[in-house]
Structure formats: structure tokens, C-alpha cells
Amino acid sequence: MKRLAYIDWMRGLACVLMFQTHCYDSWLSPEARKSAAFAWSQLGGTLPAPLFLFLSGISFALVTERLREKGLSPSAIAKITIRRGAEIFALGLLFRLQEYALGYRWVPWTDLLRVDILNMLGLSMMLMGVLCWVSAARRMETSRARPQIVVSRARGILASFLAAVVVAIATPFLWTTFRPLFLPWPLESYINGVHVLGKPQYWLFPIFPWSAFAFVGLAVGFVLFTHAAKRYEALIFLVLGGTGVLACFLSLKLDGSGFQLYPVYDYWHTSPNFLLMRCGILLIILFCVYSWCRWGLAQMGFSPIIQLGKTSLLVYWVHIEFVYGRFSILPKHQSTVLEATVGLGIIFLSMLLLSLFRTNWKDRRAKAEKLAAEPALT
């Protein structure tokens, strides 16, 4: 598992970036929001959601590969993975219900149907489950299991990449000239994030374009399980990092080329060029975090970032209430940068303690169950 510590480290990084974005956004006064600190905070805030979705794709590939090596059929794997995605989606609906209950009287009922990051994580997992099922080799007999796994993996890489491309290309059309206006707004919102505001909203998380990050992560995850990646792991990560640099360069060149495929071009929200830029940044981060975890100090002793990454769903769920919710630890929109930074430190330490409590409790429970099972085995 130490080889895969970079996944938890990246997930923990996403948590930290999420904390700072939410804290400054919720607590800073109108005057403080004009500062450079707030501008940099919002720039860092563009990374957590793509990171979470990208890592969900890598983790999904990891789970799928393990199930394939156990000899499970494509349909059985699909049933397991799609059910897990449905559970995450249900948690997203439960989270919205909690936010509505705690904010009753000032939160509109339509917020119950708002498309949030948990909804998109669950939907993306279900879509990835369907894609892996469709692209997998149909026969998985024991005598031919290894070749069939290799074939399924290769198909998965190609299918994931194509799915990401289709989502990226379709997004500008579905946000503008080809909006599915025939759908009721709760359903259209899952396509383009329209909600009840009459036009798509960039701060929501619809399938287009957000699921593309999960599909890119799925393709990368399958690449990391190829024979070449296991044999030349460091080189493969270097290649991925280099691909990220090239993707960023290509994004800028395409944006400045003057060629327009779409009647409405919005680089910062719907353009495939910007999605390409963010995917490139994700690959660069992946290489840097892998290098830090393998050759740096990431695993020398206790790592708070890795710890947060292990319980990212829990700390996401809880911190929202103490930043945006009724139990906010600072008054909203009234703080200076210094006060908000102190509050951010409190949130970070509190979530770290909560994470430690969760993992320790889980470990003690697992040990107790193991001890209880030993007499039965003897």
C-alpha cells in the first residue's frame, strides 16, 4: 500500500485546498475579498473538485483490477462498482437534505435538488462502472484470465479516453445552443448545471464537463496497472508529468489559434481547451506527489496530508457545517484575512483530529472483530 500513498496524499491535498477556499469565501468581509490573498485562494479553489474526480477514476481502476484478478465476471464487477457509485450518490442526496434541515427557513427547497460534488462523484462512478462493463472482455475463464484482463484493461484505457473527449467536446453545445430545454430543470441541471436560474451555472457540478475528469483518472489508473508501468514505474510517472506539460502548452496554443468550433466560446468554464489545461495540471500534480511520496519526506513518520486523504469524505461532510453552516466558527463575511487564516488553522486541526479518531476507531473495531473470530476458527 505504500506504493499507492500518493493517492491519499493527493486526496489530502484536495482537502486542504478545499478548506482554504471555503474558509476565505465564507468568512472574509467585502473589503478583505479585494485582497490578493482572496484571489489566490479562489485560484487554488479550482483544483479540489477536479482532483477528487480524477482520483475517483484512479481508485476505480484499482478496485476494478483487483476484482478482475479475483476472477469475477464483468457483470459481477459492474454490479459491485455501480452499487458503490449509487451509495455515494445517495450520500450526496442525504447531504443536501441535511443542509436543508439545518438551514430551514432561509434555505430554499430547490437546494434539495442542487447538483453538488458528491452527486457528481456518485454519478461518475456509476458511469465508469457501465463503461468498464461494456468495454471488458466477455469471457474470463481461469485458463485465459490473464490475457482477458490485459484485453479488458486496454479497452478500458481507450474507452475512458474517448468518453472524456466526448464529454469535453459536447459540453459547450449542451451549455448554449443545444441545451436540453425539454427536460425539467432538476434533470437538465445534471446535464449543464442550470438549476432554477435559467442558465447553466459554473459553480455547480453537472455531468458535462465534470465527469470528464473521472474518465481521465480511470484511463490513467488503468495505465498504471499495465506491465510497463509496474516494471518502469518512475519512468511512466515521468511520462505522465511530461504529458501534463504538453497538455497545458497545447491548451494555450489552441486558445490563441483563433480557430472557433463553437458559436459561443467560454475558455474558463466550458471550453475543451480549459479542460485540457486542468487535466494537464492534474497530471503534473500526480507526478510531483508521486515523487514526493517516493523520494521525499511524505512517508517519514506521520503525514497529516495522507491522514486527511484517508477520510476525505468524512472531513468534507463535517467541515461544511463549521464553515458555511449554522455552526460556523466565525461570523460570515465579517472577518479580516488574519482572522480567517486563524479560523482555517482551527478547521485544519479539528478535521485532522476527527480523521485520526475515525481511523483509530476503525482499526480498534477491526482488531476486536478479528479477536472475536479467532476462537471460532480454532
mmCIF file of N, CA, C and O in Angstrom, residues 3 65 69 146 149 153 222-234 236 294:
data_model
loop_
_atom_site.group_PDB
_atom_site.id
_atom_site.type_symbol
_atom_site.label_atom_id
_atom_site.label_comp_id
_atom_site.label_asym_id
_atom_site.label_seq_id
_atom_site.Cartn_x
_atom_site.Cartn_y
_atom_site.Cartn_z
ATOM 1 N N ARG A 3 3.161 1.957 -1.951
ATOM 2 C CA ARG A 3 3.317 2.382 -3.335
ATOM 3 C C ARG A 3 2.183 3.314 -3.749
ATOM 4 O O ARG A 3 2.350 4.149 -4.634
ATOM 5 N N GLU A 65 -9.409 -3.592 -11.202
ATOM 6 C CA GLU A 65 -8.312 -4.523 -11.476
ATOM 7 C C GLU A 65 -8.229 -5.612 -10.408
ATOM 8 O O GLU A 65 -7.997 -6.782 -10.721
ATOM 9 N N GLU A 69 -8.669 -9.647 -11.030
ATOM 10 C CA GLU A 69 -7.660 -10.635 -10.649
ATOM 11 C C GLU A 69 -8.234 -11.720 -9.751
ATOM 12 O O GLU A 69 -7.684 -12.823 -9.676
ATOM 13 N N ARG A 146 -5.608 -14.150 -17.442
ATOM 14 C CA ARG A 146 -4.620 -13.090 -17.608
ATOM 15 C C ARG A 146 -4.725 -12.385 -18.953
ATOM 16 O O ARG A 146 -4.760 -11.150 -19.005
ATOM 17 N N ILE A 149 -7.777 -10.138 -18.908
ATOM 18 C CA ILE A 149 -7.581 -8.945 -18.077
ATOM 19 C C ILE A 149 -6.814 -7.886 -18.852
ATOM 20 O O ILE A 149 -7.143 -6.695 -18.809
ATOM 21 N N ARG A 153 -8.230 -4.278 -19.868
ATOM 22 C CA ARG A 153 -7.514 -3.073 -19.444
ATOM 23 C C ARG A 153 -7.255 -2.152 -20.638
ATOM 24 O O ARG A 153 -7.462 -0.935 -20.553
ATOM 25 N N PHE A 222 -5.828 2.732 -15.214
ATOM 26 C CA PHE A 222 -5.571 1.504 -15.967
ATOM 27 C C PHE A 222 -4.151 1.483 -16.532
ATOM 28 O O PHE A 222 -3.512 0.429 -16.582
ATOM 29 N N VAL A 223 -3.659 2.642 -16.964
ATOM 30 C CA VAL A 223 -2.273 2.715 -17.450
ATOM 31 C C VAL A 223 -1.299 2.296 -16.360
ATOM 32 O O VAL A 223 -0.321 1.581 -16.609
ATOM 33 N N LEU A 224 -1.572 2.703 -15.121
ATOM 34 C CA LEU A 224 -0.673 2.388 -14.006
ATOM 35 C C LEU A 224 -0.664 0.900 -13.662
ATOM 36 O O LEU A 224 0.191 0.447 -12.896
ATOM 37 N N PHE A 225 -1.612 0.127 -14.213
ATOM 38 C CA PHE A 225 -1.638 -1.315 -13.972
ATOM 39 C C PHE A 225 -1.091 -2.124 -15.146
ATOM 40 O O PHE A 225 -1.113 -3.351 -15.101
ATOM 41 N N THR A 226 -0.615 -1.446 -16.161
ATOM 42 C CA THR A 226 -0.016 -2.170 -17.269
ATOM 43 C C THR A 226 1.324 -2.765 -16.844
ATOM 44 O O THR A 226 1.932 -2.340 -15.861
ATOM 45 N N HIS A 227 1.775 -3.759 -17.607
ATOM 46 C CA HIS A 227 3.055 -4.404 -17.298
ATOM 47 C C HIS A 227 4.195 -3.390 -17.342
ATOM 48 O O HIS A 227 5.094 -3.402 -16.488
ATOM 49 N N ALA A 228 4.168 -2.499 -18.327
ATOM 50 C CA ALA A 228 5.229 -1.497 -18.451
ATOM 51 C C ALA A 228 5.263 -0.565 -17.250
ATOM 52 O O ALA A 228 6.344 -0.206 -16.752
ATOM 53 N N ALA A 229 4.085 -0.167 -16.754
ATOM 54 C CA ALA A 229 4.041 0.745 -15.613
ATOM 55 C C ALA A 229 4.562 0.080 -14.344
ATOM 56 O O ALA A 229 5.229 0.720 -13.523
ATOM 57 N N LYS A 230 4.267 -1.202 -14.162
ATOM 58 C CA LYS A 230 4.763 -1.904 -12.975
ATOM 59 C C LYS A 230 6.275 -2.110 -13.043
ATOM 60 O O LYS A 230 6.955 -2.120 -12.020
ATOM 61 N N ARG A 231 6.788 -2.280 -14.258
ATOM 62 C CA ARG A 231 8.220 -2.536 -14.403
ATOM 63 C C ARG A 231 9.027 -1.240 -14.403
ATOM 64 O O ARG A 231 10.129 -1.191 -13.858
ATOM 65 N N TYR A 232 8.478 -0.203 -15.025
ATOM 66 C CA TYR A 232 9.187 1.079 -15.119
ATOM 67 C C TYR A 232 8.314 2.176 -14.507
ATOM 68 O O TYR A 232 7.964 3.145 -15.159
ATOM 69 N N GLU A 233 7.991 1.990 -13.251
ATOM 70 C CA GLU A 233 7.017 2.862 -12.597
ATOM 71 C C GLU A 233 7.434 4.328 -12.631
ATOM 72 O O GLU A 233 6.659 5.203 -13.046
ATOM 73 N N ALA A 234 8.657 4.627 -12.196
ATOM 74 C CA ALA A 234 9.099 6.019 -12.147
ATOM 75 C C ALA A 234 9.086 6.651 -13.530
ATOM 76 O O ALA A 234 8.692 7.818 -13.697
ATOM 77 N N ILE A 236 7.168 5.861 -16.085
ATOM 78 C CA ILE A 236 5.787 6.080 -16.514
ATOM 79 C C ILE A 236 5.229 7.345 -15.875
ATOM 80 O O ILE A 236 4.552 8.149 -16.537
ATOM 81 N N ARG A 294 7.645 9.047 -2.985
ATOM 82 C CA ARG A 294 8.667 8.010 -3.188
ATOM 83 C C ARG A 294 10.044 8.457 -2.712
ATOM 84 O O ARG A 294 10.776 7.690 -2.092
#
